[in-house]
Each structure stands twice: as structure tokens, then as C-alpha cells.
Short mmCIF file of C-alpha atoms in Angstrom, two decimals:
data_model
loop_
_atom_site.label_atom_id
_atom_site.label_comp_id
_atom_site.label_asym_id
_atom_site.label_seq_id
_atom_site.Cartn_x
_atom_site.Cartn_y
_atom_site.Cartn_z
CA MET R 1 2.79 -6.92 6.97
CA SER R 2 0.86 -9.68 8.02
CA SER R 3 0.92 -13.24 7.05
CA THR R 4 -1.55 -14.94 5.24
CA HIS R 5 -1.71 -19.02 5.22
CA PHE R 6 -3.20 -21.04 2.02
CA PRO R 7 -4.22 -24.40 1.98
CA GLY R 8 -1.94 -27.27 0.06
CA GLY R 9 -2.42 -27.77 -3.70
CA LEU R 10 -1.79 -24.04 -4.64
CA ALA R 11 1.03 -22.62 -6.45
CA ARG R 12 4.43 -22.36 -5.02
CA ARG R 13 4.68 -18.35 -5.19
CA THR R 14 1.69 -18.16 -2.80
CA ALA R 15 3.67 -19.22 -0.22
CA SER R 16 5.82 -15.66 0.05
CA LEU R 17 2.49 -13.79 -0.32
CA SER R 18 1.50 -11.42 2.71
CA SER R 19 -1.35 -8.74 3.03
CA SER R 20 -0.21 -5.14 2.74
CA ALA R 21 -0.04 -3.72 6.14
CA ILE R 22 -1.98 -0.39 4.80
CA ARG R 23 -4.70 -2.74 3.25
CA ASP R 24 -5.16 -3.98 6.71
CA LEU R 25 -5.09 -0.81 8.55
CA LEU R 26 -7.93 0.18 6.39
CA ALA R 27 -10.19 -2.32 7.78
CA LEU R 28 -9.40 -1.25 11.39
CA THR R 29 -9.85 2.24 10.53
CA ALA R 30 -13.41 2.07 8.74
CA ARG R 31 -14.78 2.90 12.25
CA ASP R 32 -16.16 6.17 12.44
CA ASP R 33 -14.93 7.04 15.69
CA VAL R 34 -10.71 6.63 13.98
CA ILE R 35 -9.32 9.66 12.16
CA SER R 36 -7.02 7.46 9.72
CA LEU R 37 -3.98 9.04 8.65
CA ALA R 38 -2.90 5.70 7.14
CA GLY R 39 -3.81 5.16 3.83
CA GLY R 40 -2.77 7.28 1.00
CA LEU R 41 -6.34 8.18 -0.11
CA PRO R 42 -7.18 11.31 -1.83
CA ALA R 43 -9.63 13.69 -0.27
CA THR R 44 -12.95 12.71 -0.78
CA ASP R 45 -14.32 16.60 -0.54
CA LEU R 46 -11.84 16.95 -3.45
CA ILE R 47 -12.78 14.69 -5.88
CA PRO R 48 -14.28 16.43 -9.03
CA ILE R 49 -18.04 14.67 -8.44
CA ASP R 50 -20.00 17.20 -10.77
CA ARG R 51 -16.97 17.26 -13.38
CA ILE R 52 -16.99 13.33 -13.33
CA ALA R 53 -20.49 13.13 -14.07
CA ALA R 54 -20.52 15.43 -16.95
CA ALA R 55 -17.68 13.39 -18.43
CA ALA R 56 -19.89 10.07 -18.00
CA GLU R 57 -22.43 11.60 -19.72
CA ALA R 58 -20.69 12.96 -22.61
CA VAL R 59 -18.51 9.71 -23.39
CA LEU R 60 -21.74 7.73 -23.09
CA ARG R 61 -23.22 9.42 -25.93
CA SER R 62 -20.90 7.33 -27.59
CA PRO R 63 -21.35 3.66 -28.94
CA ASP R 64 -17.39 3.55 -28.57
CA SER R 65 -17.64 3.81 -24.92
CA VAL R 66 -19.69 0.64 -23.98
CA GLN R 67 -17.37 -1.65 -26.39
CA TYR R 68 -14.33 -3.43 -26.21
CA CYS R 69 -11.04 -1.19 -26.91
CA GLU R 70 -7.11 -2.01 -27.88
CA THR R 71 -5.43 -4.32 -25.23
CA ALA R 72 -3.39 -1.17 -24.98
CA GLY R 73 -5.69 1.14 -24.13
CA HIS R 74 -8.27 3.40 -25.87
CA ARG R 75 -6.36 5.42 -28.27
CA THR R 76 -7.96 8.68 -27.43
CA LEU R 77 -6.78 8.53 -23.80
CA ARG R 78 -3.22 7.33 -24.94
CA SER R 79 -3.23 10.57 -27.33
CA VAL R 80 -4.08 12.51 -24.68
CA ILE R 81 -1.49 11.21 -22.10
CA ALA R 82 1.47 11.19 -25.24
CA SER R 83 0.74 14.70 -25.38
CA ARG R 84 0.73 15.41 -21.41
CA GLU R 85 4.24 13.23 -21.03
CA SER R 86 5.53 15.15 -24.20
CA ALA R 87 4.89 18.50 -22.30
CA VAL R 88 6.14 17.20 -18.76
CA ARG R 89 9.60 16.40 -20.75
CA GLY R 90 10.32 19.61 -22.24
CA GLY R 91 8.24 19.45 -25.50
CA VAL R 92 10.08 16.10 -26.78
CA THR R 93 7.75 14.35 -28.74
CA VAL R 94 6.24 11.22 -26.99
CA PRO R 95 4.74 8.55 -29.52
CA THR R 96 1.22 7.19 -28.54
CA ASP R 97 2.64 3.72 -29.59
CA THR R 98 4.95 4.10 -26.19
CA VAL R 99 2.13 4.61 -23.92
CA ALA R 100 0.01 1.64 -22.43
CA VAL R 101 -3.46 2.00 -20.63
CA THR R 102 -3.73 -0.08 -17.45
CA HIS R 103 -6.31 -0.87 -14.49
CA GLY R 104 -4.75 1.34 -12.22
CA SER R 105 -0.89 1.90 -11.95
CA GLN R 106 -0.65 -1.17 -9.71
CA GLN R 107 -1.62 -3.20 -12.57
CA ALA R 108 1.06 -1.52 -14.55
CA LEU R 109 3.82 -2.57 -11.79
CA THR R 110 2.55 -6.28 -11.87
CA LEU R 111 2.91 -6.50 -15.79
CA LEU R 112 6.07 -4.98 -16.00
CA ALA R 113 7.57 -7.28 -13.22
CA GLN R 114 6.12 -10.24 -15.30
CA ALA R 115 7.51 -8.88 -18.48
CA LEU R 116 11.11 -7.85 -17.04
CA ILE R 117 11.79 -9.98 -14.19
CA ASP R 118 12.64 -13.65 -13.93
CA PRO R 119 12.37 -15.56 -10.69
CA GLY R 120 15.81 -15.01 -8.54
CA ALA R 121 16.67 -11.57 -10.58
CA VAL R 122 17.67 -8.88 -8.44
CA VAL R 123 15.26 -5.55 -8.20
CA VAL R 124 16.65 -2.94 -6.54
CA VAL R 125 14.11 -0.70 -4.35
CA ASP R 126 13.97 2.29 -2.23
CA GLU R 127 15.04 1.78 1.70
CA PRO R 128 12.05 2.76 2.97
CA ALA R 129 10.07 1.21 -0.07
CA TYR R 130 6.45 1.52 -1.23
CA ILE R 131 4.73 -1.57 0.20
CA GLY R 132 2.60 -1.75 -3.50
CA ALA R 133 6.36 -2.47 -5.20
CA LEU R 134 7.48 -4.85 -2.62
CA GLN R 135 4.42 -7.07 -3.06
CA VAL R 136 4.59 -7.27 -6.73
CA PHE R 137 8.47 -8.22 -6.57
CA SER R 138 7.81 -10.91 -4.15
CA ILE R 139 5.09 -12.33 -6.03
CA ALA R 140 7.89 -11.99 -8.99
CA GLU R 141 10.04 -13.81 -7.02
CA ALA R 142 12.92 -11.46 -7.25
CA ARG R 143 15.85 -10.89 -5.07
CA ILE R 144 15.10 -7.57 -3.50
CA VAL R 145 17.97 -5.35 -2.22
CA ALA R 146 17.31 -1.64 -0.66
CA ILE R 147 19.51 1.21 -1.44
CA PRO R 148 18.30 3.82 1.27
CA ILE R 149 17.21 7.17 0.41
CA ASP R 150 17.53 10.57 2.10
CA ALA R 151 16.70 14.39 1.26
CA ASP R 152 17.47 13.91 -2.07
CA GLY R 153 16.09 10.36 -3.03
CA MET R 154 17.71 6.98 -3.67
CA ASP R 155 21.36 7.38 -3.09
CA THR R 156 22.70 6.41 -6.49
CA ALA R 157 26.47 6.77 -5.30
CA GLU R 158 25.55 3.76 -2.88
CA LEU R 159 23.98 2.07 -6.00
CA GLU R 160 27.09 2.67 -7.76
CA ARG R 161 29.47 1.30 -5.35
CA ARG R 162 27.11 -1.86 -5.34
CA LEU R 163 26.89 -2.22 -9.11
CA THR R 164 30.99 -1.60 -9.22
CA ALA R 165 31.05 -4.41 -6.60
CA GLY R 166 28.91 -6.88 -8.72
CA LEU R 167 25.33 -6.45 -8.48
CA ARG R 168 23.29 -6.73 -11.53
CA PRO R 169 19.67 -5.64 -10.90
CA ALA R 170 16.89 -6.11 -13.67
CA VAL R 171 15.01 -3.41 -12.59
CA VAL R 172 15.60 -0.44 -10.02
CA HIS R 173 11.92 0.84 -8.96
CA THR R 174 11.87 4.46 -7.34
CA VAL R 175 9.06 6.76 -6.43
CA ALA R 176 11.27 10.08 -7.78
CA ASN R 177 8.54 12.42 -6.75
CA PHE R 178 7.15 13.30 -3.34
CA HIS R 179 8.02 9.72 -2.29
CA ASN R 180 5.83 7.43 -1.00
CA PRO R 181 6.45 6.89 2.50
CA ARG R 182 9.14 9.24 2.88
CA GLY R 183 7.88 12.42 0.75
CA VAL R 184 11.39 13.47 -0.48
CA THR R 185 11.80 14.27 -3.97
CA MET R 186 14.71 13.19 -6.22
CA SER R 187 17.60 15.68 -6.90
CA GLU R 188 17.99 16.37 -10.98
CA GLN R 189 21.72 15.46 -10.43
CA ARG R 190 20.78 11.98 -8.86
CA ARG R 191 18.25 11.50 -11.90
CA ARG R 192 20.93 11.77 -13.97
CA HIS R 193 23.42 9.55 -12.22
CA LEU R 194 20.55 7.13 -12.38
CA ALA R 195 19.71 6.89 -15.55
CA ALA R 196 23.28 6.86 -16.58
CA LEU R 197 24.06 3.88 -14.49
CA ALA R 198 20.78 2.40 -16.17
CA ASP R 199 22.51 3.13 -19.64
CA HIS R 200 26.02 1.67 -18.28
CA TYR R 201 24.92 -1.42 -16.87
CA GLY R 202 21.89 -2.16 -18.65
CA PHE R 203 19.17 -2.22 -16.20
CA TRP R 204 15.63 -1.22 -16.56
CA VAL R 205 14.46 2.35 -14.09
CA ILE R 206 10.64 1.94 -13.24
CA GLU R 207 10.22 5.78 -12.40
CA ASP R 208 6.70 5.51 -10.42
CA ASP R 209 4.94 8.82 -10.34
CA PRO R 210 1.58 9.11 -9.01
CA TYR R 211 1.98 12.26 -7.19
CA GLY R 212 4.18 14.59 -9.36
CA GLU R 213 1.28 16.72 -10.31
CA ILE R 214 0.58 17.50 -6.61
CA TRP R 215 3.32 19.92 -5.93
CA PHE R 216 3.07 22.77 -3.31
CA ALA R 217 3.79 26.62 -4.46
CA ALA R 218 7.74 27.52 -3.44
CA THR R 219 7.83 29.66 -0.46
CA ASP R 220 10.48 31.35 -1.71
CA PRO R 221 9.87 32.88 -5.45
CA THR R 222 13.58 32.82 -6.70
CA GLN R 223 13.13 28.73 -6.14
CA GLY R 224 10.67 28.36 -9.07
CA THR R 225 7.25 27.02 -8.87
CA GLY R 226 7.57 24.17 -6.35
CA ALA R 227 7.02 21.66 -9.25
CA PRO R 228 9.50 18.62 -9.26
CA PRO R 229 12.37 18.35 -11.42
CA ARG R 230 12.45 16.61 -15.01
CA PRO R 231 11.39 13.06 -15.10
CA ILE R 232 14.24 10.68 -15.06
CA ALA R 233 13.26 9.44 -18.52
CA CYS R 234 14.39 12.94 -19.87
CA PHE R 235 17.99 11.65 -19.34
CA GLY R 236 18.10 7.98 -20.49
CA ASP R 237 16.64 5.51 -22.82
CA ARG R 238 15.95 2.51 -20.23
CA VAL R 239 13.15 4.30 -17.90
CA ILE R 240 9.64 3.24 -17.83
CA ARG R 241 7.18 5.86 -16.40
CA LEU R 242 4.02 4.96 -14.29
CA SER R 243 1.61 7.29 -13.33
CA SER R 244 -2.08 7.28 -12.62
CA ALA R 245 -5.52 9.11 -12.67
CA SER R 246 -6.27 8.17 -8.76
CA LYS R 247 -4.93 11.08 -6.97
CA ILE R 248 -5.66 13.40 -9.38
CA LEU R 249 -8.81 12.70 -10.40
CA ALA R 250 -10.59 9.78 -8.72
CA PRO R 251 -9.60 6.46 -7.85
CA THR R 252 -12.63 4.83 -8.59
CA LEU R 253 -11.65 5.29 -12.60
CA ARG R 254 -8.93 2.92 -12.23
CA VAL R 255 -6.97 4.50 -14.77
CA GLY R 256 -3.29 4.10 -14.91
CA TRP R 257 -0.82 3.98 -17.49
CA PHE R 258 2.92 3.58 -18.25
CA VAL R 259 5.14 5.10 -21.28
CA ALA R 260 7.82 2.59 -22.52
CA PRO R 261 10.07 1.47 -25.26
CA PRO R 262 7.71 -0.09 -27.99
CA ASP R 263 9.28 -3.65 -27.04
CA VAL R 264 8.07 -3.35 -23.68
CA CYS R 265 4.95 -2.13 -24.70
CA ALA R 266 4.60 -5.13 -27.04
CA ALA R 267 5.50 -7.70 -24.28
CA VAL R 268 3.37 -6.25 -21.60
CA GLU R 269 0.23 -6.16 -24.02
CA LEU R 270 0.65 -9.80 -24.39
CA LEU R 271 0.32 -10.53 -20.74
CA LYS R 272 -2.08 -7.99 -20.47
CA GLN R 273 -4.27 -9.81 -22.82
CA GLY R 274 -3.95 -12.94 -20.91
CA ALA R 275 -5.15 -10.95 -17.90
CA ASP R 276 -7.86 -8.74 -18.99
CA LEU R 277 -8.21 -8.73 -22.64
CA CYS R 278 -8.84 -5.07 -22.31
CA GLY R 279 -9.55 -2.18 -19.77
CA SER R 280 -12.67 -0.36 -19.36
CA SER R 281 -13.47 2.30 -22.72
CA MET R 282 -16.00 4.18 -20.83
CA THR R 283 -13.67 5.19 -17.66
CA GLN R 284 -10.50 5.74 -19.97
CA LEU R 285 -12.49 8.04 -22.24
CA MET R 286 -13.73 9.85 -19.39
CA ALA R 287 -10.19 10.09 -18.14
CA ALA R 288 -9.32 11.63 -21.70
CA ASN R 289 -12.44 14.20 -21.45
CA MET R 290 -11.07 15.51 -18.35
CA LEU R 291 -7.61 14.83 -18.93
CA GLY R 292 -7.69 16.69 -22.46
CA ASP R 293 -9.52 19.50 -20.85
CA THR R 294 -6.54 21.59 -19.97
CA ALA R 295 -8.05 24.89 -18.74
CA TRP R 296 -10.16 23.00 -16.28
CA LEU R 297 -7.51 20.56 -15.47
CA ASP R 298 -5.20 23.37 -14.52
CA THR R 299 -7.73 25.05 -12.49
CA HIS R 300 -8.22 21.81 -10.56
CA LEU R 301 -4.92 20.96 -9.90
CA THR R 302 -4.10 24.54 -8.46
CA THR R 303 -7.03 23.57 -6.18
CA LEU R 304 -5.47 20.22 -5.03
CA ARG R 305 -2.20 22.22 -4.77
CA ARG R 306 -3.31 24.70 -2.70
CA GLU R 307 -5.70 22.34 -0.11
CA TYR R 308 -3.00 19.59 -0.20
CA ALA R 309 -0.41 22.60 0.88
CA CYS R 310 -2.52 23.98 3.62
CA ARG R 311 -3.36 20.58 5.43
CA ALA R 312 -0.02 19.61 5.04
CA MET R 313 1.19 22.57 7.05
CA ALA R 314 -1.63 21.59 9.26
CA LEU R 315 -0.25 18.57 10.18
CA THR R 316 3.18 19.42 10.56
CA GLY R 317 2.79 22.23 12.62
CA ALA R 318 0.36 20.36 14.96
CA LEU R 319 3.24 17.86 15.17
CA ASP R 320 5.56 20.07 16.27
CA ALA R 321 3.59 21.79 18.79
CA GLN R 322 2.51 18.21 20.48
CA PHE R 323 5.78 16.84 20.49
CA SER R 324 9.43 17.68 21.17
CA GLY R 325 10.89 14.67 20.36
CA LEU R 326 9.80 14.28 17.00
CA THR R 327 11.64 14.78 13.84
CA VAL R 328 9.44 15.78 11.08
CA SER R 329 9.75 16.01 7.15
CA ARG R 330 8.28 19.08 5.18
CA PRO R 331 6.64 18.02 2.56
CA THR R 332 6.56 19.95 -0.61
CA GLY R 333 4.08 18.21 -2.29
CA GLY R 334 2.17 14.67 -2.77
CA MET R 335 0.19 13.11 0.39
CA PHE R 336 2.53 12.20 3.15
CA ALA R 337 4.63 13.31 5.78
CA TRP R 338 7.37 11.37 7.43
CA ALA R 339 8.40 11.35 11.35
CA THR R 340 10.56 9.83 13.68
CA PHE R 341 10.85 9.91 17.36
CA GLU R 342 14.09 10.39 18.71
CA ASP R 343 13.16 9.13 22.24
CA GLY R 344 13.40 5.45 20.55
CA THR R 345 9.40 4.87 20.56
CA ASP R 346 8.56 1.68 18.81
CA THR R 347 5.73 3.07 16.78
CA SER R 348 4.05 -0.50 15.94
CA ALA R 349 3.40 -0.67 19.62
CA LEU R 350 2.24 3.04 19.53
CA LEU R 351 -0.42 2.01 16.64
CA GLU R 352 -2.01 -0.10 19.18
CA ALA R 353 -2.44 2.49 21.61
CA ALA R 354 -3.15 5.04 18.98
CA LEU R 355 -6.30 2.93 17.41
CA GLU R 356 -7.46 2.97 21.00
CA HIS R 357 -7.82 6.75 21.06
CA GLY R 358 -9.12 6.82 17.68
CA VAL R 359 -6.22 7.57 15.34
CA ALA R 360 -4.46 5.38 12.91
CA PHE R 361 -1.12 5.53 10.82
CA VAL R 362 1.41 3.21 9.37
CA PRO R 363 4.77 2.22 11.12
CA GLY R 364 8.02 2.55 9.25
CA SER R 365 8.40 -0.86 9.73
CA ALA R 366 5.98 -1.81 7.35
CA PHE R 367 8.27 -0.12 4.68
CA ALA R 368 11.29 -1.54 5.64
CA SER R 369 13.16 -4.33 7.82
CA ALA R 370 15.93 -2.09 9.20
CA GLU R 371 15.66 -1.58 13.03
CA GLN R 372 15.98 1.91 12.64
CA TYR R 373 12.53 2.17 10.73
CA GLY R 374 10.58 0.75 14.35
CA ARG R 375 10.66 4.57 15.41
CA SER R 376 9.23 6.16 12.58
CA LEU R 377 5.80 6.36 10.98
CA ARG R 378 4.15 7.72 8.10
CA LEU R 379 1.26 10.16 8.05
CA SER R 380 -1.07 10.82 5.37
CA PHE R 381 -2.52 14.65 5.47
CA ALA R 382 -4.47 14.59 2.15
CA GLY R 383 -7.99 13.06 3.35
CA SER R 384 -8.62 15.13 6.39
CA ALA R 385 -9.09 19.06 6.95
CA PRO R 386 -7.06 20.86 8.95
CA LYS R 387 -9.27 20.86 12.03
CA GLU R 388 -9.74 16.88 11.94
CA LEU R 389 -5.51 16.89 11.52
CA ALA R 390 -5.00 18.80 14.49
CA ASP R 391 -7.57 16.36 16.58
CA ALA R 392 -5.55 13.70 15.22
CA VAL R 393 -2.48 14.79 16.40
CA ARG R 394 -3.98 15.51 19.77
CA ARG R 395 -4.86 11.89 19.92
CA LEU R 396 -1.59 10.80 18.87
CA GLY R 397 -0.15 12.23 21.72
CA SER R 398 -2.51 11.00 24.35
CA ALA R 399 -1.62 7.47 22.91
CA HIS R 400 2.25 8.34 22.99
CA GLU R 401 1.92 9.14 26.72
CA ALA R 402 -0.17 6.21 27.45
CA ILE R 403 2.58 3.84 26.08
CA ARG R 404 5.09 5.95 28.03
CA VAL R 405 3.44 5.86 31.48
CA PRO R 406 4.57 2.83 33.42
#
């Protein structure tokens, strides 16, 4: 992350603020000659523009769409989300009053941090971690402790060892499905274990799930559909689930939400009143119109899953062909692949050369400070078609050769 310097007279918390490395890269990659594999942006060509326009036309016929709504979100949308959340939990009823709608899931995370974390409190995150979460918890003045993740998600056995040794977090944050940046999915065994630890030690789990709907069909039919395991929230009462319409409908709707116990929802609602009073009735009703249209949504999600799976295969296949010393993850959903150079390549140095060759990615050091992540990089395959991904990898190969040549 890059540092930002502020003049005197500002609040103490601004001293720790720094810009997201990914947000900084978005400015650098705005050039037409750069293929960006950096930002986690959904594919523009797969955003359902016509269906969004139809939803806008439909909701604008109602005066309700242009009026203030409840701080917790328009009840129509909250009801739709509650129904969908009940389905993903295997039919367990999720009351509408446990759903709160926010201006994107990032606002949900920010408000939850304000409600749950005192300055100096411990927050456990994945290592490597989602950059947006690190920013939020830093602003909340939390003490951040990282727990490594592997192919099965957060190492809950290591977390338990730390808890036994005296660690007492207020919150544990994890991206359990198709992790950002690692792309892995937490196993059901670890989901159960994490929920049990939360119940025993009294911390909150924030289950951040913006990618859970974007799963790829299993290559082996005996392994099921390819959908991730049941949510962590199925296994304990101290789990708060976040999600968003950004990745499956459109980011511009700025519709996110969380599902939490009523006392958490009530606290966040009071904080949200001070932040923005309420969200947009129009975009919330548009989201409800589309999310509630299950026949259309199922077809749309099938298209997204198929296209993103094709792009993931194109990217990983091109990387395999281009590099002999690169370990590449095999995405089963989501938007990201994670790769690590076995020859010790410094990916921060590689990024400078890559931009000169017209391709961008995010170095692993943006997600964790441990030295080992300096050899890794996160690549987003969602926003580019297979031919463009192949071109991007060729450019990356040229940049790699350039920094290796004395």
C-alpha cells in the first residue's frame, strides 16, 4: 500500500491511513494499452445491462422508489435476501429483521467494525488477507493478527493453538468461499471448527462472501455441483454473513448486505443513521426485482459460472505454458488465481516491468507482509476474454524475462 500524508489538525486515526495498492493500480491501468489482471472487477460484457434497464423502468413506476427508505434497507429487498439466505442455509428460516442492507458490502464491513471493535482490540484475519478488510480494521485501530490459510482455508487448528495460548480476538474475519486473494475455499470441517471456537471463546466471525454464487461446475460429477460447503453461519450463532450484488449483478447498484443477530443489526442501524440515514430505494428495489426473479437469475448465474470457468482455465493454461517455475492455483470459483514464482522473483519489481509491457497484476506483498509473499501475485481472470488473457500472459512472460536479463 502507498502512504498518504495529511496536514496537521486532523484526527489521530488518519495517521495510519494508506491507500489500497489495488485502487492505486486502477489509476495506472486506465491506459488502453494495459491489460489489467489487477482489480477484482466483474466482466463488463457479462453485466446484464438490458435486465438492469428493465428493472429500473419497472421500479420507477412506483413513487416508493424515489423516497427515503428504512435505515436498515428497503423491506422488499431485505425479504428477498432473507429468502435466498434461508435457501443457502438448507431451508433454515432467516427472519427479515436479521438482514441489513448497506452501500456495498464494504460499508457493511466498516459499520460492523465500528459496532464490534474497540481501539486496541484484536482482529484475526487470513494470511494473505483481503486488502479492504485490512484498511477497515486499521481505521478501527484494531490490533491485527494473521492466521495462515492453505488449500482448505484458514488454519483453524493454528487459531485454536493461539486461543489456547491466550489470544482473545473480538472478531475473526475470513473470506471462506473462493478466497480473495488466494482463491481457495474453506472446508466444511474447518467451518464447523471455526464456529465452535467462536461459540466457546465468545468472538464474532465475519463471513465475507461476495463470490459464493460464482462456483464452477465440478469436473468430476461424483464430487457434486461444485458449489461451496454450507455457510459457517449454519454451524454457530456468532457468525455474521456479508454479501453483495456487485459481483453477480453490477457494482454500480452499490447494494450490499449482512445477516446478523438482531442486537448487532440494531447497533449497526444506529451507526448507519449517522453515516447516510439510508441507502437508495431505487437501486435496492432494482436489486430486489432481479434477485427475486429466480428463473432469470438462475439462467444469469449459469452464464456467469460458465464464462468465468472458461476464463479461469484460459489464464491458468496460459501461465502453465509460459512459465516453468510458477506454481499456479486452480480456481474452482470466484474471480482470482494465485501464483508463486519458485525462482525467487520479486513480484513488486516484476510489476514495474509488467506495466512497461502493458499488463498489470497485484503483488502478493499487498496482501501480507511476510517475506514469502514477495514471490507471489494475484491475477484476476474475470474481466478479460480468453484471447486477451493469453496476450496478457505473453506480456507478463516478456516482463519476467526483462528483469532476469543482467
